[in-house]
PDB file of C-alpha atoms in Angstrom:
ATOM      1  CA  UNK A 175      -4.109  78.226  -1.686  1.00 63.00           C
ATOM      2  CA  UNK A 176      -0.766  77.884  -2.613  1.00 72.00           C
ATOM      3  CA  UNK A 177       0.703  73.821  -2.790  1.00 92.00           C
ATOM      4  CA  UNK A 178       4.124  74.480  -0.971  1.00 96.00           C
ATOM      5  CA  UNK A 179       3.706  77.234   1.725  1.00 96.00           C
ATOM      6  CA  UNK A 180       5.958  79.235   3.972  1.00 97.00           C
ATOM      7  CA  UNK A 181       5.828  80.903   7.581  1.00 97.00           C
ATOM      8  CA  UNK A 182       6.904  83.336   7.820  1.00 97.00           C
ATOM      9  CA  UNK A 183       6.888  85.432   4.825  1.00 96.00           C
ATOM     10  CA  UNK A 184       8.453  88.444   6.340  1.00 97.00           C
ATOM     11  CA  UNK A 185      10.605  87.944   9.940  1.00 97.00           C
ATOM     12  CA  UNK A 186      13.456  90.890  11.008  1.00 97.00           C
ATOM     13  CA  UNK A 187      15.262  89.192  14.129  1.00 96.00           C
ATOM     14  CA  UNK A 188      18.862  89.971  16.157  1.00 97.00           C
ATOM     15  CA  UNK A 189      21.949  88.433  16.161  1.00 97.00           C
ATOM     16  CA  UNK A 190      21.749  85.314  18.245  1.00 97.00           C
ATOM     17  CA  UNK A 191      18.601  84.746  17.902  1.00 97.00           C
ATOM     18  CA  UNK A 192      17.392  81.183  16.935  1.00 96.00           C
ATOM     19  CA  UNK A 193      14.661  81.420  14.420  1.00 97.00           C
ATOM     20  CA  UNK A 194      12.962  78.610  12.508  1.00 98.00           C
ATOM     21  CA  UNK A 195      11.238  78.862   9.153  1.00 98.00           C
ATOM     22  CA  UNK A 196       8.603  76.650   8.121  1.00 98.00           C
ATOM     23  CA  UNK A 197       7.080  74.737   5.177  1.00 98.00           C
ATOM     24  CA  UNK A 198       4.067  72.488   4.404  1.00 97.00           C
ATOM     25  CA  UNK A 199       3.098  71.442   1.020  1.00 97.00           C
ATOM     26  CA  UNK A 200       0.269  68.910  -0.313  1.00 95.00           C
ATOM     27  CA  UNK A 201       1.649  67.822  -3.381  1.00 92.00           C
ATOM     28  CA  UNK A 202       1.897  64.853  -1.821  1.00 90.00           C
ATOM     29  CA  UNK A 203       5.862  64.876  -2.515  1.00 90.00           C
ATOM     30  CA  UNK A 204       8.198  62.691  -1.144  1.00 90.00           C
ATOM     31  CA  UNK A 205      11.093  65.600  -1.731  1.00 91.00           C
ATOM     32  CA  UNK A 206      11.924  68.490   0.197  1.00 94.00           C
ATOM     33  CA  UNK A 207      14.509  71.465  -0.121  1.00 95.00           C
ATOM     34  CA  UNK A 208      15.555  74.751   1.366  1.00 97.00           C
ATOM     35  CA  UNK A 209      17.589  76.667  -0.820  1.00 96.00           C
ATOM     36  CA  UNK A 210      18.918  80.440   0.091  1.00 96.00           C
ATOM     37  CA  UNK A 211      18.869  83.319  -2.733  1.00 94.00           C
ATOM     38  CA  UNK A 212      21.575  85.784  -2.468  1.00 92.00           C
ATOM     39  CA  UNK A 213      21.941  88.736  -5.009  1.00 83.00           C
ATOM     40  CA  UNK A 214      24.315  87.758  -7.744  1.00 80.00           C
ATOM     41  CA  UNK A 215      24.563  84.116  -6.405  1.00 83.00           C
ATOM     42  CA  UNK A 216      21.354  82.256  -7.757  1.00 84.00           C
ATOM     43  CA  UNK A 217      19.552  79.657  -5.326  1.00 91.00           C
ATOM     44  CA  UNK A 218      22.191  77.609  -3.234  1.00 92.00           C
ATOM     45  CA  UNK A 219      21.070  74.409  -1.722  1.00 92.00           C
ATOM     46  CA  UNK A 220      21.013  74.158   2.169  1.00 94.00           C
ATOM     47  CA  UNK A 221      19.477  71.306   3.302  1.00 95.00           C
ATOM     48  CA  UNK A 222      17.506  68.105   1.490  1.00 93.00           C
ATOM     49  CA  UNK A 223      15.167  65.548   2.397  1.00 94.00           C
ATOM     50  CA  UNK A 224      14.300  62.875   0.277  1.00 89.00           C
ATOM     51  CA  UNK A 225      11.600  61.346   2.652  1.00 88.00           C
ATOM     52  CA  UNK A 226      10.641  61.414   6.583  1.00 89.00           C
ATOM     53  CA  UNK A 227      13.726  59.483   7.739  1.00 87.00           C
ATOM     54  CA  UNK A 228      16.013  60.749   4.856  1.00 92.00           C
ATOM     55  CA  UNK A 229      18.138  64.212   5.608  1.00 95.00           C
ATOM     56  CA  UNK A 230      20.827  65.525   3.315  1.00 92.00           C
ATOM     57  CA  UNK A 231      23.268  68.390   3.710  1.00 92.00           C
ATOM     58  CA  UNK A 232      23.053  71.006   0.719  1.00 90.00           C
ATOM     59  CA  UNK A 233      26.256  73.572  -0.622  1.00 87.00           C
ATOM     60  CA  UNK A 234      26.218  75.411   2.692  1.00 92.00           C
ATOM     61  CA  UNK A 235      24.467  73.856   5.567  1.00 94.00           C
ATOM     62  CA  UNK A 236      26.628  75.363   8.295  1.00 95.00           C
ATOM     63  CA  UNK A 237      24.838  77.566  10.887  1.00 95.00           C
ATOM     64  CA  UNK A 238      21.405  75.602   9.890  1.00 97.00           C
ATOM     65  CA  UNK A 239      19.647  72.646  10.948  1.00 97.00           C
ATOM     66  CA  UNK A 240      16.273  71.221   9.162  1.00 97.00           C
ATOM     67  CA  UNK A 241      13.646  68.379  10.813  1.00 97.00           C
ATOM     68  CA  UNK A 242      11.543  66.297   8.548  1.00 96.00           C
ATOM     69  CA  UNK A 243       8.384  65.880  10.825  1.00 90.00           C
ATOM     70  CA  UNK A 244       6.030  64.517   8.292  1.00 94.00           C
ATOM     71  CA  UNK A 245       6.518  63.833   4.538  1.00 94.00           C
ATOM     72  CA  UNK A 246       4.663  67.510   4.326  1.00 96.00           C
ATOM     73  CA  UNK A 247       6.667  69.679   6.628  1.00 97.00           C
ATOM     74  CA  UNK A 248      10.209  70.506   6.773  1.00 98.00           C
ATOM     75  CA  UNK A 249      11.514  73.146   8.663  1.00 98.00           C
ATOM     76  CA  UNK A 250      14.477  74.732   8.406  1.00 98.00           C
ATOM     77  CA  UNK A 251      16.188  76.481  11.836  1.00 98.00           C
ATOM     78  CA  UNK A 252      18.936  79.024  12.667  1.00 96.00           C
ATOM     79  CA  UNK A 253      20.097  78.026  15.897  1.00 92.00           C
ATOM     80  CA  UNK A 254      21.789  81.381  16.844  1.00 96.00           C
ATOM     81  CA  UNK A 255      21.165  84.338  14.038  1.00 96.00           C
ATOM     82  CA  UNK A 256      24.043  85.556  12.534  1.00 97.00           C
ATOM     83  CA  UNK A 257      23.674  89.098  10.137  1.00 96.00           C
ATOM     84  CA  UNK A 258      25.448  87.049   6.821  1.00 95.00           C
ATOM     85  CA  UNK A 259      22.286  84.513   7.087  1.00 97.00           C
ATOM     86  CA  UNK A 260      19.923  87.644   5.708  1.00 97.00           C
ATOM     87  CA  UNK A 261      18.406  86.313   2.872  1.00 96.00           C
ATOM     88  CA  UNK A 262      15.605  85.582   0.759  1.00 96.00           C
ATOM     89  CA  UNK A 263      14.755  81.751   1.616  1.00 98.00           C
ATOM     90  CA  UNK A 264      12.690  79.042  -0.602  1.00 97.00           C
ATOM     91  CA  UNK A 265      11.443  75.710   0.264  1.00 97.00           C
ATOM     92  CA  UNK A 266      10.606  73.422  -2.729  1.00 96.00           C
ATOM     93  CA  UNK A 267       9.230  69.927  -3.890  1.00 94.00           C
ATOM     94  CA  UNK A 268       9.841  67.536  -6.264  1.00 90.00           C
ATOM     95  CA  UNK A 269       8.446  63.948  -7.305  1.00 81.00           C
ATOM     96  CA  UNK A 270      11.091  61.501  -7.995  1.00 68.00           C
ATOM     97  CA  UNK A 271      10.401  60.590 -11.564  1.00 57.00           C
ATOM     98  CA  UNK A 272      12.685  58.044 -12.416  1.00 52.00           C
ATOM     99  CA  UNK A 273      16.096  56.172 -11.915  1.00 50.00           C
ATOM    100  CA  UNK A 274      19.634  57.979 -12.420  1.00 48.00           C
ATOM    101  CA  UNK A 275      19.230  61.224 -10.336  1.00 51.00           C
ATOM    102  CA  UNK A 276      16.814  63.669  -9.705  1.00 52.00           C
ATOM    103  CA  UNK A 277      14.548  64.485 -13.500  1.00 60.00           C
ATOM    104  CA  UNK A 278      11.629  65.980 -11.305  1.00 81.00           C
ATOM    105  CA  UNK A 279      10.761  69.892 -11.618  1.00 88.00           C
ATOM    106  CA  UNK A 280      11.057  71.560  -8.359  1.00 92.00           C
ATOM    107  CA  UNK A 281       8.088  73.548  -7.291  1.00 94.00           C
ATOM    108  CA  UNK A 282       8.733  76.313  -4.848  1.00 96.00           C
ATOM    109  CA  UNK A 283       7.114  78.054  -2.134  1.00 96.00           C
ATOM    110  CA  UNK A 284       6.737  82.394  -2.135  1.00 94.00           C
ATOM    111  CA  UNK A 285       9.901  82.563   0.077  1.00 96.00           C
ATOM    112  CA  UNK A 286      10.557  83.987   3.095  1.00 97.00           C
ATOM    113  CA  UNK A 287      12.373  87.128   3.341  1.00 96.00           C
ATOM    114  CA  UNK A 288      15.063  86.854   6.635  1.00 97.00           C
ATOM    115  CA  UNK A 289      16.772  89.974   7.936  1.00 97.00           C
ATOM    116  CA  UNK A 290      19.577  89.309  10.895  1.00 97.00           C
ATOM    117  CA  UNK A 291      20.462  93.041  12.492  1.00 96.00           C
TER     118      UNK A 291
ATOM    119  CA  UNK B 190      30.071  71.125  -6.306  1.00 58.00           C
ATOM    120  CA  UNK B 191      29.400  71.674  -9.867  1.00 67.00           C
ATOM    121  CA  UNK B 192      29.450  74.836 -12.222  1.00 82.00           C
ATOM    122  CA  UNK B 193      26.396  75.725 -13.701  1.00 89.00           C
ATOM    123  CA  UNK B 194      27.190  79.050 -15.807  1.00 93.00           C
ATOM    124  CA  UNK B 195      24.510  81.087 -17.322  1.00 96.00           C
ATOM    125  CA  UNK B 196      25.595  84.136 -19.749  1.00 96.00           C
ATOM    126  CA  UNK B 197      25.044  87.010 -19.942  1.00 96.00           C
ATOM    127  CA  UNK B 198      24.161  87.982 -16.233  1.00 95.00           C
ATOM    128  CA  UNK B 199      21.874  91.032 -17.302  1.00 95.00           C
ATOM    129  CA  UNK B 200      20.317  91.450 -20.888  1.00 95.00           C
ATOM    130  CA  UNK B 201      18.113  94.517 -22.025  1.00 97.00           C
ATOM    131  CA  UNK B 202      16.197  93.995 -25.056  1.00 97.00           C
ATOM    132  CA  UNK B 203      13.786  95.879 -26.705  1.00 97.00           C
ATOM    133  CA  UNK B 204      10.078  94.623 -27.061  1.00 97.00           C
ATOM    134  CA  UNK B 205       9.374  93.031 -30.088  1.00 97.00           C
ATOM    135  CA  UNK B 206      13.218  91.675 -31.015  1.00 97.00           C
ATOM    136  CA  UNK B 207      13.765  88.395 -30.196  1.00 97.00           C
ATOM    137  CA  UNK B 208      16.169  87.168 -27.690  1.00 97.00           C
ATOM    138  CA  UNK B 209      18.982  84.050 -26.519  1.00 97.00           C
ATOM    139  CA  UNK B 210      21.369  83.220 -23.688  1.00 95.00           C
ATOM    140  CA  UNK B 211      23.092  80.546 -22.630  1.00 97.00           C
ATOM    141  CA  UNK B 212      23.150  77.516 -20.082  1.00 97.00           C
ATOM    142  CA  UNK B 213      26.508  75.574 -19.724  1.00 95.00           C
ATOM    143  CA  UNK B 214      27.022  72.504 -17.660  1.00 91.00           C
ATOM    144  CA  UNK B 215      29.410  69.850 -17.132  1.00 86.00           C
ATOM    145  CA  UNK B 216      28.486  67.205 -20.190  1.00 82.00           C
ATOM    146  CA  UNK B 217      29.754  64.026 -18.097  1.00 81.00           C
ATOM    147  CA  UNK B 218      27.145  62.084 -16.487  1.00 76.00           C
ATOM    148  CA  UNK B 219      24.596  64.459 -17.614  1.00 81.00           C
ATOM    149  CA  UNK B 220      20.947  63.358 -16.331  1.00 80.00           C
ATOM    150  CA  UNK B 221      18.557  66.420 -16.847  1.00 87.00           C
ATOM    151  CA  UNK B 222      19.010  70.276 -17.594  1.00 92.00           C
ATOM    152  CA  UNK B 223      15.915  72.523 -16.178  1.00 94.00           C
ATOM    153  CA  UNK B 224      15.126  76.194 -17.253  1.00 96.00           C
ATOM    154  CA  UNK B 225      13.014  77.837 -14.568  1.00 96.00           C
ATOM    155  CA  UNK B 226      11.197  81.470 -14.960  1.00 97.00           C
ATOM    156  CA  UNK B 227      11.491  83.607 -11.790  1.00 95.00           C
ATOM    157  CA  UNK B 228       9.806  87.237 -11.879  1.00 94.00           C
ATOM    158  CA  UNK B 229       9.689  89.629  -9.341  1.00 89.00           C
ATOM    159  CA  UNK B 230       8.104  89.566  -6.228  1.00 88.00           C
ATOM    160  CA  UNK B 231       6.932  85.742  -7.000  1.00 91.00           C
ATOM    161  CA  UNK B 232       8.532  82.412  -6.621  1.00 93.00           C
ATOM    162  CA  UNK B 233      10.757  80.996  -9.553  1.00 94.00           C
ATOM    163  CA  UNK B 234       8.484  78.329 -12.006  1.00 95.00           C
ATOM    164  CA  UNK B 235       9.703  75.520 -14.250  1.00 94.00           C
ATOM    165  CA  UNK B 236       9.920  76.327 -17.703  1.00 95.00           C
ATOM    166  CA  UNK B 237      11.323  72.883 -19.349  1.00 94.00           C
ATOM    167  CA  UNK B 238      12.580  69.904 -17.833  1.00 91.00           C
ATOM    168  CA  UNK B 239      15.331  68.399 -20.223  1.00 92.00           C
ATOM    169  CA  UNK B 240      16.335  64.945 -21.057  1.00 88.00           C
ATOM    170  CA  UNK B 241      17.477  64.143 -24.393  1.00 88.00           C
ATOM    171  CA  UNK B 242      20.593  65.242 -26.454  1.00 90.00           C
ATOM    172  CA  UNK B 243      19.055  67.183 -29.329  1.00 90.00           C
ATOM    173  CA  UNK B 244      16.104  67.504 -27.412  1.00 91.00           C
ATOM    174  CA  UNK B 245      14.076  71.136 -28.581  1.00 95.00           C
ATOM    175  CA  UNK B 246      11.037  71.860 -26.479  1.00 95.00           C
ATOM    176  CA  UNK B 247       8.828  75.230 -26.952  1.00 96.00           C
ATOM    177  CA  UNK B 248       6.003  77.154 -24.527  1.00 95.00           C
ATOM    178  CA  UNK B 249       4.020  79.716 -26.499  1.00 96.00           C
ATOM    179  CA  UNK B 250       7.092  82.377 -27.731  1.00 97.00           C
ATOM    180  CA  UNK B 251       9.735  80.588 -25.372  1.00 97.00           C
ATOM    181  CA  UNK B 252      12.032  77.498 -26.378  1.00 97.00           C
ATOM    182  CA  UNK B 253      15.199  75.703 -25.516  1.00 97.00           C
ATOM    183  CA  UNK B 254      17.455  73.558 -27.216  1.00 97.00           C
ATOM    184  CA  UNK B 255      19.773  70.961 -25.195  1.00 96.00           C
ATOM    185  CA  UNK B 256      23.213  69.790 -26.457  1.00 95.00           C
ATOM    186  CA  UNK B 257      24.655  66.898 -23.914  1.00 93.00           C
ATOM    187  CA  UNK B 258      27.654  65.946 -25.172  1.00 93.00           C
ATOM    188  CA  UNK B 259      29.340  69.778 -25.546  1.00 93.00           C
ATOM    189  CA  UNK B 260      27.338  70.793 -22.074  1.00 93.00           C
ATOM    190  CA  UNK B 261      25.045  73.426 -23.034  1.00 95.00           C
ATOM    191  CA  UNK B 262      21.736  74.516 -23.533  1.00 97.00           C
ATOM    192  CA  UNK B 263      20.253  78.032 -25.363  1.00 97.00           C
ATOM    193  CA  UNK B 264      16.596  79.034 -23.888  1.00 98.00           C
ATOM    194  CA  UNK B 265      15.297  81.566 -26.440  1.00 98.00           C
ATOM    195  CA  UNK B 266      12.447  84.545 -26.538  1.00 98.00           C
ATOM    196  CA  UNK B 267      10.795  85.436 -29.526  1.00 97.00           C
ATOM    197  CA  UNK B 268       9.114  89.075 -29.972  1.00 97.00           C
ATOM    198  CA  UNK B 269       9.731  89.885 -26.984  1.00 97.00           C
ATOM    199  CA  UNK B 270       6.824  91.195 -24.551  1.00 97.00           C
ATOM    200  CA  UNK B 271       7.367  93.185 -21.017  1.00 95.00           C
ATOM    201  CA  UNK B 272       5.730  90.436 -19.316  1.00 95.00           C
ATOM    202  CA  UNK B 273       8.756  87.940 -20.232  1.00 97.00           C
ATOM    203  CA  UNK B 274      11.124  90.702 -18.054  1.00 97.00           C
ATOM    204  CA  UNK B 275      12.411  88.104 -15.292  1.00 97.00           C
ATOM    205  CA  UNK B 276      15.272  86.076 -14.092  1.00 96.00           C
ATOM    206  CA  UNK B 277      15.848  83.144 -16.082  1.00 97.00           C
ATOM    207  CA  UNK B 278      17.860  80.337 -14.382  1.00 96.00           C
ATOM    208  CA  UNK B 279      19.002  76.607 -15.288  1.00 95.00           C
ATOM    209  CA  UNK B 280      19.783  73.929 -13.372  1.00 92.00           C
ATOM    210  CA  UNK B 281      21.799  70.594 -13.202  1.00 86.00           C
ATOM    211  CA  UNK B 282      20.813  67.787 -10.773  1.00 81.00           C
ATOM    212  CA  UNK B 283      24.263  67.010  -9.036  1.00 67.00           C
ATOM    213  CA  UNK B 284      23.964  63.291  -9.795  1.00 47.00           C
ATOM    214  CA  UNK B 285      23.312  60.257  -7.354  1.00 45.00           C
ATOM    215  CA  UNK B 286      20.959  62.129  -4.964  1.00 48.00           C
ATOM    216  CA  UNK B 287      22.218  65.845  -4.888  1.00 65.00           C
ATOM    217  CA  UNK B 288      19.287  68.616  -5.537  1.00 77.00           C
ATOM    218  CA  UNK B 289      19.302  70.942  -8.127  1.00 85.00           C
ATOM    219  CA  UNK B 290      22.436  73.051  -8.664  1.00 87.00           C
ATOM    220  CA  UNK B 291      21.509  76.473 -10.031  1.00 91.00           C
ATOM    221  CA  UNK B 292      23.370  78.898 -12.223  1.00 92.00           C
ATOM    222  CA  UNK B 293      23.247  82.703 -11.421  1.00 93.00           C
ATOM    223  CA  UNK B 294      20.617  83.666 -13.879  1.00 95.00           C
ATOM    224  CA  UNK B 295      20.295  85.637 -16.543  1.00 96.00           C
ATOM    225  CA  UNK B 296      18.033  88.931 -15.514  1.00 96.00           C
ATOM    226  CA  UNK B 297      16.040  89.536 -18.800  1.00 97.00           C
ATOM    227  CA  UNK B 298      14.793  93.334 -19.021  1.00 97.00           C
ATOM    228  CA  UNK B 299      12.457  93.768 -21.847  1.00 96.00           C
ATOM    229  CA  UNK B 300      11.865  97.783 -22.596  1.00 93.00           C
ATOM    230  CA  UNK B 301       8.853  99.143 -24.494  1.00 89.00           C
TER     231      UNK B 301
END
């Protein structure tokens, strides 16, 4: 089984829809992400959690929201669908390995693949 | 938000020839550089975690070198294999408690 995993893997939805996208891990990490993948854009950072009671907005948060519900889950939602949100979207980990910023390797979920029509 | 370049965007080498590109990042307040190997149809995987100006690290054929104070880091292949096709990507942690702020990539075709 996979250490951070996402539901669901595959989810086609309408404009206006709200639709959230989960992830659980047991890495035991206290750090969470949700990045978005684009073609031609790399991984953009939407949302961060550093632990339970700790949310941070990423590069482009608007149009999202994200709830830290226990150091393993973090979900991110899409409170009404839009078609520019279609995307390829990865949650990922990290350990916090020391002081003066974040050192720790990111390990990411298989993605979820979001279509908007 | 910071600029994390990566050149060139698409490379197509042939197998066996070796192989570089190029990671550039701002060089103040520099904390870590990471290199991360994403192939198709699977989620992207850390290749090397940098810390150190100077600092040279190597897995198997792959290895990257790390210069902090001119803000830039070379990830190179050697004889390369159709298995190393993939997107290569680096990051830079933002500082203070951003995430990781990714270049584009550089999409690594390796022909037989």
């Amino acid at each position: 089984d996979a250490d951070v995993t996402q539901t669901p893997r595959n989810r086609i939805t309408k404009t206006g829809k709200r639709i959230m996208l989960e992830c659980s891990q047991t890495k035991g990490h206290d750090r969470m992400y949700w990045y978005r993948q684009d073609p031609g854009l790399g991984l953009q950072l939407i949302y961060y959690s550093f632990d339970v009671k700790d949310i941070n907005k990423g590069e482009i948060s608007d149009g999202y929201s994200v709830s830290r519900q226990a150091q393993a889950k973090f979900s991110l939602s899409l409170e009404s669908a839009i078609p520019n949100q279609t995307a390829l979207y990865f949650c990922a980990t990290s350990d916090w390995e020391g002081s003066g910023g974040d050192t720790g390797e990111l390990f990411f979920g298989e993605g979820s693949r979001l279509t908007v029509l | 938000i910071l600029n994390v370049e990566q050149s060139p965007q698409s490379l197509h080498v042939q197998e066996g020839d070796s192989t570089n590109f190029t990671c550039s990042f701002p060089s103040s307040n520099f904390y870590a550089l990471h290199w991360y190997r994403w192939e198709t149809a699977k989620s992207p995987e850390a290749l090397f975690v940098m810390t150190l100006n100077g600092d040279e690290k190597k897995k198997g054929r792959i290895s990257a070198t790390l210069n902090t104070k001119e803000g830039y880091s070379y990830l190179y292949i050697k004889g390369s294999q159709p298995e190393d096709s993939a997107t290569y990507l680096c990051a830079f942690p933002g500082g203070g408690a951003d995430g990781l702020t990714f270049g584009k990539g550089t999409h690594l075709i390796i022909q037989p």
